[in-house]
Amino acid sequence: MNTGKRLMQKSLHIDPGKCTGCLQCEMACSLDNEGAFNPAKSRIKVFDFHAEGRFVPYTCTQCAEAWCMKACPVDAISVDTLTGAKVVSDALCVGCKVCTIACPFGTINYNQTTGKVLKCDLCGGDPECAKACPTSAITFIDADWTGLERMRDWASKTDSGTRAEA
Amino acid sequence: MAWARKLLRVDLTKGTCTSEPLNMDWAQRYLGQRGLATKYLTEEIDPKVDPLSPDNKLIMTTGPLTGTCASTAGRYSVVTKGALTGAIACSNSGGFFGNEMKNAGWDMIIFEGKSAKPVYLFVQDDKAELLDAGEFWGTSVWDTEENIKKKHQDPMIRVASIGVSGEKGVKFACVVNDMHRAAGRSGVGTVMGSKNLKAVAIRGTLGVKVKDIGAFMTATANGKAILAENAVTGQGLPTYGTQVLMNVINEVGALPTRNHRDVQFEGAGDISAEKMHEKRASDGKSNLITNGACFGCTIACGRISQIERTHYTVVDRPQYQKASGGLEYEAAWALGAATGVDDIDALTFANFICNEQGYDPITFGATVGAAMELFETGAITTKETGGIELKFGNTKALTELAEQTGRGEGFGAEIGLGSKRLCEKYGHPEMSMSVKGQEFPAYDSRGIQGMGLAYATSNRGACHLRGYTVASEILGIPEKTDPLATEGKAGLVKAFQDATAAFDSAGLCIFTSFAWTLEDVAPQLDSACEGEWSVEKLLEVGERIWNLERQFNLAAGFTGKDDNLPARLLKDAAKSGPAEGKVNGLGEMLPEYYQLRGWTTEGVPSNQTVERLGL
């Protein structure tokens, strides 16, 4: 896929170490998509690994070659060319759930109220979850450099002994 | 909007679940949660009822903001006549249970009667049924929660349950949800146990809507910004939790120590927030693993802790080697300073047991402290304690009694009476550090004078969460007052009590009030709820709730004479620190307080007051 001519593509980037498990992301997601505060209908989920004291938000990473999209027998999943998001068309989706089997990460799920599948669509390029996160555990950043902040953190710890000796 | 406008009535005697419309006239006058449930309770039960009889009722209740994105809006309360106190009880909890109840479409659940055998309530949106709890009875909160989720094959169910202590009638049992969040005080879990109700399990998928979503998002965003910028809610609480107070309160000489015999604890540093952050020499890890939030909370003061694996309490006991809910200030104080124990991992273990078996660490720790004084003065001996050398500072005695109390066995069953009944039993009622049968929390009213009045007049017995003048007297919120002075404290206590009743009825956490005033709350409520919600209206609602609770207690048999403190705080001067030589000046504050409340000199709301508040 040639992405060279597009505007800078952005990705949701999740840093579980900053997550407190407050679920503001789930509320923001459900409000935007369902018109109500309803974590049960959120496309992003926060997992509480209680025994380890860890909270981990998880959602679709928008695979470049998306298993869900390839598996869909009715071509109901397409690429939003502006954002790179894989988007489900409710008009086309027949609720067969083949995509939910194909997705290796479990981030596309069936909604029995509508008979369609739900997945993150990046809110058309301005994800509500990232805006709602009070600790910046979820950010929406340059897709090519999601590792930049972590690189910077490690870079700052890199020993400069050799230079001092030179 | 905001309110689900519906309540679930569960008759445990008949085994029925019925839906009723919420009384929206009352909602306009009592808001929700604490206020509205108190209105229902006071209308439906005889105030003189035995708290443990089937005629008492127990209400689980959300506020109108519960389940919305307002910061901290995941709260629920358990309202009943308290088993510990015989007074109105309202215990507030965070976690994720309250929002699940609201998402299932219920503002409150009223439990009445008593089931013939152990049951649990299972709610899936508008479907509710009582199911047999035989397999969970006799098991802990932790096991009950895990096994209910397994049984229904749904890890997203939220559970509030009682542990073995609540089944066995420990007078200060809690209702615990989400493993370690608790409706903690006054024995609300004991009432639940008396009804043979083991747990409430809820899955809610209906969603919560508000009146004006645009205005609501602006109001809640403003509120969140204020919390983030405030030093207490933006930095102190997320970093150190409520434990940020341990060294502060010790320094001002208001840390009750060894059953209030001292006001400063030499081991305070060893049981403080700073200690929880400290990396151990043995394994390079700290007691504190991370902070954690309740539903929707942008403060995230919760502590998640792990005990050192070689500590005597957890060797060969893997279930306690995992991370779980750690020490908050009140628990660390009660388990530590009140008993003279300074081993942070032992306190963490005792706290784990409190969560696992569902009982209040404040009353537990304070009662162990009282029992230690009984022991040291010879009023009880190893004969009564089953061989435990119950001296102040005995770490192993504390952790052994935590386990016994959790099972309601041995001397733990006597600790389970609470300090008032225990000290009366052994002929020393003066050694119980309590008001209306409920033990003090972690502030000595000789060093923080306003808290003496707040404790004496609290409608649920001694409590810091009914009027936290510590905020003003120590932290300077909203403005600094002299902690050693009694002047002006009557007005301060009344203002805190009324505002707190409004916060507690909204679905919000009272910790927001470190940064928010009702000026910040009103726009959030006004944009979410039908009706107009101004600061003035909220203050009136708060005052109305306070008086309604007071009327219930008076009808239950309490009088102005119960607005009192133990003689120790009124006659024995503080021995050290800034308050050295001081006693609490309750007598200087109480008459003015009655006057400001519009109560008679006997502490009864005057006819004029009753009429003004429309009671």
Short mmCIF file of N, CA, C and O in Angstrom, two decimals, chain B residues 18 35 38 44 49 63 88 103 137 171 173 195 222 239 251 319 336 342 346 401 409 441 455 495 498 510 520 543 583:
data_model
loop_
_atom_site.label_atom_id
_atom_site.label_comp_id
_atom_site.label_asym_id
_atom_site.label_seq_id
_atom_site.Cartn_x
_atom_site.Cartn_y
_atom_site.Cartn_z
N THR B 18 -39.26 -6.50 42.21
CA THR B 18 -40.21 -5.70 41.45
C THR B 18 -39.63 -4.32 41.14
O THR B 18 -38.86 -3.77 41.92
N GLY B 35 -28.97 11.23 50.23
CA GLY B 35 -30.18 11.97 50.60
C GLY B 35 -31.45 11.22 50.25
O GLY B 35 -32.34 11.04 51.10
N THR B 38 -31.96 7.94 52.14
CA THR B 38 -32.33 8.21 53.54
C THR B 38 -33.81 8.56 53.61
O THR B 38 -34.51 8.15 54.54
N GLU B 44 -39.91 4.30 55.32
CA GLU B 44 -40.34 2.90 55.26
C GLU B 44 -40.06 2.06 56.49
O GLU B 44 -40.61 0.97 56.63
N VAL B 49 -36.53 0.10 65.12
CA VAL B 49 -36.37 -1.29 64.71
C VAL B 49 -34.98 -1.83 65.11
O VAL B 49 -34.00 -1.07 65.12
N GLY B 63 -26.07 7.95 42.79
CA GLY B 63 -26.47 9.35 42.65
C GLY B 63 -26.77 9.64 41.19
O GLY B 63 -26.47 8.83 40.31
N ILE B 88 -28.69 6.08 61.96
CA ILE B 88 -28.74 6.04 60.51
C ILE B 88 -27.32 5.72 60.01
O ILE B 88 -26.34 6.25 60.52
N ASN B 103 -25.88 1.61 34.98
CA ASN B 103 -25.91 1.15 33.59
C ASN B 103 -26.92 0.05 33.36
O ASN B 103 -27.35 -0.19 32.23
N TRP B 137 -21.76 -19.12 50.47
CA TRP B 137 -21.85 -18.84 51.92
C TRP B 137 -20.66 -19.50 52.61
O TRP B 137 -20.31 -20.63 52.30
N LYS B 171 -19.93 -6.86 64.18
CA LYS B 171 -20.80 -5.68 64.16
C LYS B 171 -20.36 -4.60 63.19
O LYS B 171 -21.11 -3.64 62.95
N ALA B 173 -19.07 -5.21 59.97
CA ALA B 173 -18.83 -5.79 58.64
C ALA B 173 -19.19 -4.78 57.55
O ALA B 173 -20.10 -3.97 57.70
N LYS B 195 -29.72 -10.63 56.69
CA LYS B 195 -30.80 -10.91 55.75
C LYS B 195 -30.51 -12.14 54.88
O LYS B 195 -31.24 -12.43 53.93
N ASN B 222 -14.32 21.33 32.85
CA ASN B 222 -13.84 22.37 33.77
C ASN B 222 -13.52 21.77 35.13
O ASN B 222 -12.49 22.09 35.73
N THR B 239 0.00 10.57 44.06
CA THR B 239 1.34 10.08 44.39
C THR B 239 1.37 9.32 45.71
O THR B 239 1.91 8.23 45.79
N GLU B 251 2.77 15.40 62.96
CA GLU B 251 3.51 16.61 63.33
C GLU B 251 2.63 17.64 64.04
O GLU B 251 3.11 18.36 64.91
N GLN B 319 -1.92 -16.59 48.12
CA GLN B 319 -3.04 -15.67 47.86
C GLN B 319 -2.79 -14.28 48.42
O GLN B 319 -3.40 -13.32 47.97
N GLY B 336 -2.25 0.67 62.75
CA GLY B 336 -0.90 0.99 63.20
C GLY B 336 -0.85 1.83 64.47
O GLY B 336 -0.66 1.30 65.57
N ASP B 342 4.12 -0.85 64.11
CA ASP B 342 4.77 -0.01 63.09
C ASP B 342 5.36 -0.82 61.93
O ASP B 342 6.27 -0.36 61.26
N ALA B 346 2.89 -5.86 57.93
CA ALA B 346 1.88 -6.47 58.81
C ALA B 346 0.56 -5.69 58.70
O ALA B 346 -0.53 -6.28 58.67
N LEU B 401 -5.38 -11.48 65.28
CA LEU B 401 -6.75 -11.04 65.55
C LEU B 401 -7.47 -10.63 64.26
O LEU B 401 -8.68 -10.79 64.15
N GLU B 409 -14.14 -15.85 64.92
CA GLU B 409 -13.77 -16.92 65.85
C GLU B 409 -12.86 -16.41 66.97
O GLU B 409 -12.22 -15.37 66.83
N PRO B 441 -12.08 8.02 63.71
CA PRO B 441 -11.03 7.84 62.72
C PRO B 441 -9.75 8.54 63.16
O PRO B 441 -9.55 8.78 64.36
N TYR B 455 -17.25 15.09 65.15
CA TYR B 455 -17.47 13.72 65.63
C TYR B 455 -18.72 13.64 66.50
O TYR B 455 -19.53 12.74 66.38
N ALA B 495 -21.14 24.16 57.94
CA ALA B 495 -20.94 24.37 56.49
C ALA B 495 -20.38 23.11 55.83
O ALA B 495 -20.84 22.71 54.75
N ASP B 498 -23.19 20.28 55.70
CA ASP B 498 -24.25 20.48 54.71
C ASP B 498 -23.71 20.26 53.29
O ASP B 498 -24.35 19.61 52.46
N ILE B 510 -16.20 12.46 47.82
CA ILE B 510 -15.98 13.64 48.66
C ILE B 510 -14.55 14.18 48.50
O ILE B 510 -14.29 15.34 48.80
N ASP B 520 -18.47 24.40 41.78
CA ASP B 520 -17.98 23.54 40.69
C ASP B 520 -18.90 22.36 40.44
O ASP B 520 -18.94 21.82 39.34
N GLU B 543 -28.61 20.67 53.88
CA GLU B 543 -29.11 20.93 55.24
C GLU B 543 -30.36 20.09 55.52
O GLU B 543 -30.55 19.58 56.63
N VAL B 583 -7.27 20.04 75.86
CA VAL B 583 -8.34 19.05 75.73
C VAL B 583 -9.27 19.57 74.64
O VAL B 583 -9.08 20.66 74.13
#
